[in-house]
PDB file of C-alpha atoms in Angstrom:
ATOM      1  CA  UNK A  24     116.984  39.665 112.715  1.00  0.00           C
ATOM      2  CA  UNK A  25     116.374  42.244 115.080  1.00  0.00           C
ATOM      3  CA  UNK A  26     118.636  43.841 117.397  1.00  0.00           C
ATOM      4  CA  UNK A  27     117.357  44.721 120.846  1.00  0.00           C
ATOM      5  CA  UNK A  28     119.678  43.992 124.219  1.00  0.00           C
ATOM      6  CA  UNK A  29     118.563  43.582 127.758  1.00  0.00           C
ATOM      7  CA  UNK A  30     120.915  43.866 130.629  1.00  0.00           C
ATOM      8  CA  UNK A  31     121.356  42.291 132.988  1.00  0.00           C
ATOM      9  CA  UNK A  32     120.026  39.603 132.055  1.00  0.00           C
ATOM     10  CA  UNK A  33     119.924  38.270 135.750  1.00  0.00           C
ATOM     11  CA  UNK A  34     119.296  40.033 138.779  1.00  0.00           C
ATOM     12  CA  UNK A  35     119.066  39.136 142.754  1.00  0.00           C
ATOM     13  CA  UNK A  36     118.992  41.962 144.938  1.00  0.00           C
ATOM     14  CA  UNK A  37     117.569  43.005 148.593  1.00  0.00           C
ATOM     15  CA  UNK A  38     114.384  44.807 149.103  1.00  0.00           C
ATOM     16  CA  UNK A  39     113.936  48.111 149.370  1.00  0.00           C
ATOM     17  CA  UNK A  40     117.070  48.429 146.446  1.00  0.00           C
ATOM     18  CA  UNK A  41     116.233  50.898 143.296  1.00  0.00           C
ATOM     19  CA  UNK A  42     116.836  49.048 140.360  1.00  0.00           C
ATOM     20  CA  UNK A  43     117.289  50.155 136.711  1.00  0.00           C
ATOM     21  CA  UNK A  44     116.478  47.484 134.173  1.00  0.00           C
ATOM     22  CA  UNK A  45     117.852  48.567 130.463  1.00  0.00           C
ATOM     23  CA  UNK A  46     116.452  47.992 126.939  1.00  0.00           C
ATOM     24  CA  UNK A  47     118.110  49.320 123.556  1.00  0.00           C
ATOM     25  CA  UNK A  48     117.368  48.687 119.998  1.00  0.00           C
ATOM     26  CA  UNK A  49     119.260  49.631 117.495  1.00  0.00           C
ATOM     27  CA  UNK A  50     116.709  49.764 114.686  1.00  0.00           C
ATOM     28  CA  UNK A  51     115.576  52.744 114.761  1.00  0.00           C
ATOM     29  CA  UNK A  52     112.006  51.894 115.890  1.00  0.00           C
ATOM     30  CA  UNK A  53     109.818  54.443 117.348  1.00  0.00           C
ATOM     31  CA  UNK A  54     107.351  52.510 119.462  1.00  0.00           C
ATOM     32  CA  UNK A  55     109.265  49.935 122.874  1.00  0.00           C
ATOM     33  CA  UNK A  56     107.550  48.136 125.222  1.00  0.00           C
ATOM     34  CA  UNK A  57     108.304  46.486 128.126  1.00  0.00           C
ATOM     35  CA  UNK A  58     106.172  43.355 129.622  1.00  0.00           C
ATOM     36  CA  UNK A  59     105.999  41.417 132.800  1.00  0.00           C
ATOM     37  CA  UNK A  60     106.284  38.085 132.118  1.00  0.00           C
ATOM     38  CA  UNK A  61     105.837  35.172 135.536  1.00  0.00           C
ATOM     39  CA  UNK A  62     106.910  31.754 134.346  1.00  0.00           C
ATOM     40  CA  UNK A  63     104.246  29.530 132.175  1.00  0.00           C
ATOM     41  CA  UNK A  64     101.783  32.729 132.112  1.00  0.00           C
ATOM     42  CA  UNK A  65     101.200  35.131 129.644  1.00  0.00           C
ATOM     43  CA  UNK A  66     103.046  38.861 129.032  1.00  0.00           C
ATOM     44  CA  UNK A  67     101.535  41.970 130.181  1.00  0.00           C
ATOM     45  CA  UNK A  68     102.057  44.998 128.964  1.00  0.00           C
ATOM     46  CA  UNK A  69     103.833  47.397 132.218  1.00  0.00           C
ATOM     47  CA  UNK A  70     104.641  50.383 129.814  1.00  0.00           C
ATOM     48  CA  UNK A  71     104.760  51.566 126.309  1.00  0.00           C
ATOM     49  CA  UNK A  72     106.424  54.896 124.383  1.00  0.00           C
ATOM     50  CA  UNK A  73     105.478  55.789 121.044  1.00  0.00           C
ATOM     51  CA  UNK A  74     108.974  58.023 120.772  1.00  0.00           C
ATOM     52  CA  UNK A  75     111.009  60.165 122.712  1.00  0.00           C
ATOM     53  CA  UNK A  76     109.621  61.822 125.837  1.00  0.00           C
ATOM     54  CA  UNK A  77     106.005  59.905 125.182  1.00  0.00           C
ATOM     55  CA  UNK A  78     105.150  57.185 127.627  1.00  0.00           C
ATOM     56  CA  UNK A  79     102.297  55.267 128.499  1.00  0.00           C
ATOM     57  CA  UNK A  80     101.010  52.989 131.301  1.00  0.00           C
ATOM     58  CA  UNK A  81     100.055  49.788 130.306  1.00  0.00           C
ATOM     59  CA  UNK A  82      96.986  47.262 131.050  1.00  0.00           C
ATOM     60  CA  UNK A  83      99.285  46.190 134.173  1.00  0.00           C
ATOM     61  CA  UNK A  84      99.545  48.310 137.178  1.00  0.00           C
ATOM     62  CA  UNK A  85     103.057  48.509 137.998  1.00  0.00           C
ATOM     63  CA  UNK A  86     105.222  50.037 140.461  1.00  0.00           C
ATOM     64  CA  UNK A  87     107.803  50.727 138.194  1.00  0.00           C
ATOM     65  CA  UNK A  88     108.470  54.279 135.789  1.00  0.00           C
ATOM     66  CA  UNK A  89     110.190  54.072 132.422  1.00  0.00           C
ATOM     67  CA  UNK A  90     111.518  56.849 131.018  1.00  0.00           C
ATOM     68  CA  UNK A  91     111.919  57.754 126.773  1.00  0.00           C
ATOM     69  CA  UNK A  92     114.854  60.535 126.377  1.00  0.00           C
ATOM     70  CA  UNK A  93     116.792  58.889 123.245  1.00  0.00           C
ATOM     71  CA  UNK A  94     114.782  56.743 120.619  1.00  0.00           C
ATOM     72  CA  UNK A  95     116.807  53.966 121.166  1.00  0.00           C
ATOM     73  CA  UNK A  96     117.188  53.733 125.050  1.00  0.00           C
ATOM     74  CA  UNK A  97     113.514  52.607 127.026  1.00  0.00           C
ATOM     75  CA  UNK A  98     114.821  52.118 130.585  1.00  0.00           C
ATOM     76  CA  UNK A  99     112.592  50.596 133.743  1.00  0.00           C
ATOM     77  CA  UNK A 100     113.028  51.724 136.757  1.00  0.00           C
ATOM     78  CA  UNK A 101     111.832  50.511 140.599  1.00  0.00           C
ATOM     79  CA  UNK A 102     112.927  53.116 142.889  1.00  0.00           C
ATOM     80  CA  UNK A 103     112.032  50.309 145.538  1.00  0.00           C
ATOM     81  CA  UNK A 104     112.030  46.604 145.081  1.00  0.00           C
ATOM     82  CA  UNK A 105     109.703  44.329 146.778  1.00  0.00           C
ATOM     83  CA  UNK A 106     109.849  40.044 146.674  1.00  0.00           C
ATOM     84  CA  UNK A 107     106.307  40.756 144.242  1.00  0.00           C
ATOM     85  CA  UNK A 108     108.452  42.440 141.780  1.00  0.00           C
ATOM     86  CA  UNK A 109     110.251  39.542 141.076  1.00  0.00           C
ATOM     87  CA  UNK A 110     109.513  37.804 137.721  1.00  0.00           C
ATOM     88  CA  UNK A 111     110.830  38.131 134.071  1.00  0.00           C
ATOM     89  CA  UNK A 112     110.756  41.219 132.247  1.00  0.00           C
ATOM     90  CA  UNK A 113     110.891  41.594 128.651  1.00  0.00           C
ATOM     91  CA  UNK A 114     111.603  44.614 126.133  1.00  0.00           C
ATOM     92  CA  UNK A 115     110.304  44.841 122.661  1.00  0.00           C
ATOM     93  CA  UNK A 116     110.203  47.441 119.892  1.00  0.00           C
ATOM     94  CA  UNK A 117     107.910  47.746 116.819  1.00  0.00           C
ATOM     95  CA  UNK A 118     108.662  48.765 113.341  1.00  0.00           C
ATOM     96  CA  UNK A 119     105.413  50.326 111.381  1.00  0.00           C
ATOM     97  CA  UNK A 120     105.557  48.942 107.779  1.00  0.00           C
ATOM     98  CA  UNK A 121     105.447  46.198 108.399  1.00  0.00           C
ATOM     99  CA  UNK A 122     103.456  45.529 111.660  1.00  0.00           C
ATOM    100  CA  UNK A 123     106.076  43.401 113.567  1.00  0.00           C
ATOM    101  CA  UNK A 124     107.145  43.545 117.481  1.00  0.00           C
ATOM    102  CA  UNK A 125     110.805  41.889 118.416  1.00  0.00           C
ATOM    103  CA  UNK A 126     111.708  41.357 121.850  1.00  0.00           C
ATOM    104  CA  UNK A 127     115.338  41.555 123.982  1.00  0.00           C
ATOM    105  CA  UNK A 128     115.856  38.641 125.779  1.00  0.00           C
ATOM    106  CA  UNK A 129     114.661  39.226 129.307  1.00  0.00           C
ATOM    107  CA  UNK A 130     115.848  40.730 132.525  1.00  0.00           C
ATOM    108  CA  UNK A 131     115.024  37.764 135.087  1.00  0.00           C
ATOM    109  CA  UNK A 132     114.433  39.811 138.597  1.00  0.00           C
ATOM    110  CA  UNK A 133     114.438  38.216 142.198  1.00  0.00           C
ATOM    111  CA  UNK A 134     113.972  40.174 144.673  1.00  0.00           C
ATOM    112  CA  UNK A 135     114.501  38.756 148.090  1.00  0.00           C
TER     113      UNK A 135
ATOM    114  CA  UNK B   4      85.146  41.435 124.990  1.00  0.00           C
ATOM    115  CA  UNK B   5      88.547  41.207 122.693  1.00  0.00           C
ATOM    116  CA  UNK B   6      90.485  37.930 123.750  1.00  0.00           C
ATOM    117  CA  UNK B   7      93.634  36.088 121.818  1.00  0.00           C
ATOM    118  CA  UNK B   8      92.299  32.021 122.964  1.00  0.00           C
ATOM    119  CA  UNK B   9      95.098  29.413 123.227  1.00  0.00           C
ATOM    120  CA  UNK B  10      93.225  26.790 124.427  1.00  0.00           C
ATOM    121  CA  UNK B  11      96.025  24.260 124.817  1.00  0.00           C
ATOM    122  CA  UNK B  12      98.060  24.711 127.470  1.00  0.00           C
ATOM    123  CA  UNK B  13     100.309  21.924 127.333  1.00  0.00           C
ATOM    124  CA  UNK B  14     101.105  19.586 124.128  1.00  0.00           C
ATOM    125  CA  UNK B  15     103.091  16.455 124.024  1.00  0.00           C
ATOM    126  CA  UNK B  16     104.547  14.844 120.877  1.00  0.00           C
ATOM    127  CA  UNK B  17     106.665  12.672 119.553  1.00  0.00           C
ATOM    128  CA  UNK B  18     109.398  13.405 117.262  1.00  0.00           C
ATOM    129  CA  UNK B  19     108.829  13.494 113.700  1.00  0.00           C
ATOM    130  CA  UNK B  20     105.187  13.512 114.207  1.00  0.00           C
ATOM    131  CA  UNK B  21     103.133  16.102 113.012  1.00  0.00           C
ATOM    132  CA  UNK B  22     101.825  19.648 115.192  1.00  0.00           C
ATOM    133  CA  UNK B  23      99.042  21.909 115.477  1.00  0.00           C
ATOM    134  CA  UNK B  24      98.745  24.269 117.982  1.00  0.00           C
ATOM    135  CA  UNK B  25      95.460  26.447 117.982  1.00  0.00           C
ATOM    136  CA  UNK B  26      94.895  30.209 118.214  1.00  0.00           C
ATOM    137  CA  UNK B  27      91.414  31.926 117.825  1.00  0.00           C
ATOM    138  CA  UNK B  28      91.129  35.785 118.150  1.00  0.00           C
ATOM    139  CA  UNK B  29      87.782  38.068 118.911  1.00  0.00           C
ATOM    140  CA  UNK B  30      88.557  41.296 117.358  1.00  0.00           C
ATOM    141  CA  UNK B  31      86.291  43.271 114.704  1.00  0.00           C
ATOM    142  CA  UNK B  32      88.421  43.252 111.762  1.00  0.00           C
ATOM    143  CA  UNK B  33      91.123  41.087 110.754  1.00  0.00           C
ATOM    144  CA  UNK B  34      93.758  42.074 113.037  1.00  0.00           C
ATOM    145  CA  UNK B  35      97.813  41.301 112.175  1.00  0.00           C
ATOM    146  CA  UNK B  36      98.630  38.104 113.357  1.00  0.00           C
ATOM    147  CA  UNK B  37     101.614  36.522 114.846  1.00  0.00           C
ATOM    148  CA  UNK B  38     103.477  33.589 116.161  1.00  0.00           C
ATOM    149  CA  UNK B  39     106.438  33.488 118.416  1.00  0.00           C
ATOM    150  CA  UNK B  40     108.104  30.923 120.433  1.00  0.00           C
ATOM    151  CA  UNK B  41     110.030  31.260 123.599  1.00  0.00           C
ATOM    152  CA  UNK B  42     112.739  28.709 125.010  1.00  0.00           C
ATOM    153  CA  UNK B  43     113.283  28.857 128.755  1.00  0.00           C
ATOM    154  CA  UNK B  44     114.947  32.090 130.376  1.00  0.00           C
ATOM    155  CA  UNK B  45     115.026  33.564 126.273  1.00  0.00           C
ATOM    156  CA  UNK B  46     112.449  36.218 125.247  1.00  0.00           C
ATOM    157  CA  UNK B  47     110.358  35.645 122.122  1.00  0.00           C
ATOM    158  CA  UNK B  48     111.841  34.969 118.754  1.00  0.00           C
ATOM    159  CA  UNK B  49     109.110  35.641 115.730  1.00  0.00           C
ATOM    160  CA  UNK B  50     107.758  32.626 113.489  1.00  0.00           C
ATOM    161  CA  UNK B  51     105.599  34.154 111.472  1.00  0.00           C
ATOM    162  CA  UNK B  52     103.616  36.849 110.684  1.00  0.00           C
ATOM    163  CA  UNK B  53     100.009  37.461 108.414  1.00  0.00           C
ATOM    164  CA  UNK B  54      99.084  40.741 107.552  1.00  0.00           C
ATOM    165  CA  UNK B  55      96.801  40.215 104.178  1.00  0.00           C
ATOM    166  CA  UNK B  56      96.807  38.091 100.995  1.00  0.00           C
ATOM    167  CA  UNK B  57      97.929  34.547 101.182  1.00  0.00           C
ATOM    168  CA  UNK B  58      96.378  32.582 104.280  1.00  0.00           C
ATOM    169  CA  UNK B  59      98.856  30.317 104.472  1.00  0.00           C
ATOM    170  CA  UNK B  60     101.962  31.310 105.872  1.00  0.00           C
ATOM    171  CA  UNK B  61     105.335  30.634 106.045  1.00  0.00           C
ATOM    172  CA  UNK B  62     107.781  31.013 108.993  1.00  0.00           C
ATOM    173  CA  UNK B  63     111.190  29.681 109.828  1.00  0.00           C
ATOM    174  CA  UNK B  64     112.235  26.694 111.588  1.00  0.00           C
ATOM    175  CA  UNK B  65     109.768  25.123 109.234  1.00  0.00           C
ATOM    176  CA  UNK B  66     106.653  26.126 110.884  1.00  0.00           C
ATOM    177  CA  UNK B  67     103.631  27.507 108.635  1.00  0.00           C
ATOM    178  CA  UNK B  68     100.454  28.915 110.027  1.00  0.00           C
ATOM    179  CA  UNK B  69      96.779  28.964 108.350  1.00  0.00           C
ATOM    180  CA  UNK B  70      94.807  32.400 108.222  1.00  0.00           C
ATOM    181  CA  UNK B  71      90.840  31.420 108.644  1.00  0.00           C
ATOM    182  CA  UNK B  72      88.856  34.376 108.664  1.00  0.00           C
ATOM    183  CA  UNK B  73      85.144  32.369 109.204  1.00  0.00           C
ATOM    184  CA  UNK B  74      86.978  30.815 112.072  1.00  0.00           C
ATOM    185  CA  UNK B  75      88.888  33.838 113.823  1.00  0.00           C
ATOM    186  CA  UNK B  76      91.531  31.393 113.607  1.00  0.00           C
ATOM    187  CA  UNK B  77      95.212  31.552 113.035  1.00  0.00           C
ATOM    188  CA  UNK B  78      96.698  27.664 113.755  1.00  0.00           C
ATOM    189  CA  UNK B  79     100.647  27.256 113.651  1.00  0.00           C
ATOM    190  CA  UNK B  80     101.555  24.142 111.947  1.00  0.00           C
ATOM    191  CA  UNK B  81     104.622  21.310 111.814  1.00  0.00           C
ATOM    192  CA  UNK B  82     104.677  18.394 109.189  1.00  0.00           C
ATOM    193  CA  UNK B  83     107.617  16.770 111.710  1.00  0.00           C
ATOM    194  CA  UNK B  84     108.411  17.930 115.191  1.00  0.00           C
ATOM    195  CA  UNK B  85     112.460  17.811 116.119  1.00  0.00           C
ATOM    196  CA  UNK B  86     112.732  17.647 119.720  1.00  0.00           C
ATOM    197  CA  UNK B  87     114.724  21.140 119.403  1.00  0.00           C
ATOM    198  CA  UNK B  88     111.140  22.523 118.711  1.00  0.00           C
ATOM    199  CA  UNK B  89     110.038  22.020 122.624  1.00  0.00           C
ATOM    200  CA  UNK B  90     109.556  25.612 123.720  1.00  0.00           C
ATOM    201  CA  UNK B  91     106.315  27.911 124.767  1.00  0.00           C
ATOM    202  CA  UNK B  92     104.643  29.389 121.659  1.00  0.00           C
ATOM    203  CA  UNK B  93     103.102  32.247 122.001  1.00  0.00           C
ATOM    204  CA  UNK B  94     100.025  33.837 119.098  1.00  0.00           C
ATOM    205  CA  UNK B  95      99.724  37.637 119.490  1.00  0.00           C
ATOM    206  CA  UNK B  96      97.000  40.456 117.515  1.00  0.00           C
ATOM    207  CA  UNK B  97      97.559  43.782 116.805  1.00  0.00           C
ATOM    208  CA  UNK B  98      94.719  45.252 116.184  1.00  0.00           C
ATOM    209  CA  UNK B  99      93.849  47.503 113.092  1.00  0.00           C
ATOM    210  CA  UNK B 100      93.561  50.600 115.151  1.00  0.00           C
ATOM    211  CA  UNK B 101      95.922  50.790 118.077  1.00  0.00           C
ATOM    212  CA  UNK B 102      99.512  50.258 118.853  1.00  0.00           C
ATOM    213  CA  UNK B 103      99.207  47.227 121.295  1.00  0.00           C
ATOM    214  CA  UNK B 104      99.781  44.070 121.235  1.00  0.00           C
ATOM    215  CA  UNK B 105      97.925  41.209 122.583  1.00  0.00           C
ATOM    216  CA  UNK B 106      99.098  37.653 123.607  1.00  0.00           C
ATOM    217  CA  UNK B 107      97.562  34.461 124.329  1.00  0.00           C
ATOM    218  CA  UNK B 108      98.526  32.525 127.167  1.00  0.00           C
ATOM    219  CA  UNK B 109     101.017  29.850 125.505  1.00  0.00           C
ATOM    220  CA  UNK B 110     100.893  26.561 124.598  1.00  0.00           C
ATOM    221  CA  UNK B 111     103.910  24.438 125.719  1.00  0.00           C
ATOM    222  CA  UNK B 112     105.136  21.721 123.304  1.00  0.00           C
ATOM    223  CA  UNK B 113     106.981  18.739 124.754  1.00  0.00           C
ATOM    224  CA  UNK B 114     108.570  16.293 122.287  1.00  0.00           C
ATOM    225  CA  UNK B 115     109.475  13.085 123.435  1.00  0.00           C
ATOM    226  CA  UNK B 116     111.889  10.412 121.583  1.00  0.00           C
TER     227      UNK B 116
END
């Protein structure tokens, strides 16, 4: 079982707020994601690191910046939320050998 | 272009009976192959995986899933659905070359009494 935490795990705050969602593993894995998730659709990949101080945009534009300083830590920041940032976002990590991705269990954002 | 296909969106069954939901993938090579589900406000918990050998898999929660390389398929299966099973199941690629992952859109299972 793999061991990656999200907090919070719910979150209502005002627009215009800067926000810092966090993600941890404590596996050791190199390579985190984090996805935007809207309910009933499918995930898209925001942002990915391959390991400390790499990051990478991903198929989503997004508003938000991540940053990589520790190889555990992978946290998402919006220096200024908006009502369209609202939506679920999820953290994963991948281990190499073998191929696998596990996932937190959400940061559920409402901006209003 | 590449694509992970669920083309179910939404599934209903009854408890006890048997499931299939369907996955096809469009990448070159075999890619690794996955299955997760997700309960409501949870993220995704892994089913299975296929990376080689074998093309039938096993997960937990009883689930199995069929590897069928003429078919760029990769089907999750159920002999008998327990209505804890209702959830949004998710089949995801990695690619041989690459670090990404892809996802379908989901399939979500109801299972009635």
């Amino acid at each position: 079982e793999a061991d990656i935490y999200q907090t919070p795990r719910y979150l209502v705050i005002g627009t215009g707020k800067k926000i810092t969602l966090e993600c941890s593993q404590t596996m050791g894995h190199d390579k985190m994601y984090w996805y935007q998730q809207d309910p009933g659709m499918e995930l898209h990949l925001i942002h990915y690191s391959y390991g400390v101080n790499s990051t990478e945009k991903g198929d989503l534009s997004s508003e938000s910046t991540v940053s990589r300083i520790r190889t555990e830590h992978f946290p998402l920041t919006l220096e200024s939320a908006r009502p369209s940032h609202t939506s679920q976002y999820l953290c994963a990590s991948s281990e190499e050998a073998p191929v696998t991705q596990y996932f937190g269990p959400g940061t559920r954002l409402t901006v209003l | 272009a590449q694509s992970v296909t669920q083309p179910d969106i939404h599934i209903t069954v009854s408890e006890g009976a048997s499931l299939e939901l369907r996955c096809n993938y469009s990448y070159g090579a075999t890619p690794y192959l996955f299955w997760y589900v997700q309960s409501p406000g949870q993220g995704l918990q892994l089913l299975l995986k296929y990376f080689s050998g074998d093309t039938l898999v096993q997960g937990i929660k009883g689930f199995e899933a069929e590897f069928k390389r003429s078919q760029s398929s990769f089907n999750l299966r159920k002999p008998s659905v327990h209505w804890s099973d209702a959830a949004e199941y998710f089949c995801a690629v990695r690619p041989n070359t690459g670090n990404q992952f892809y996802f379908g859109t989901g399939t979500s299972l109801t299972v009635i009494p």
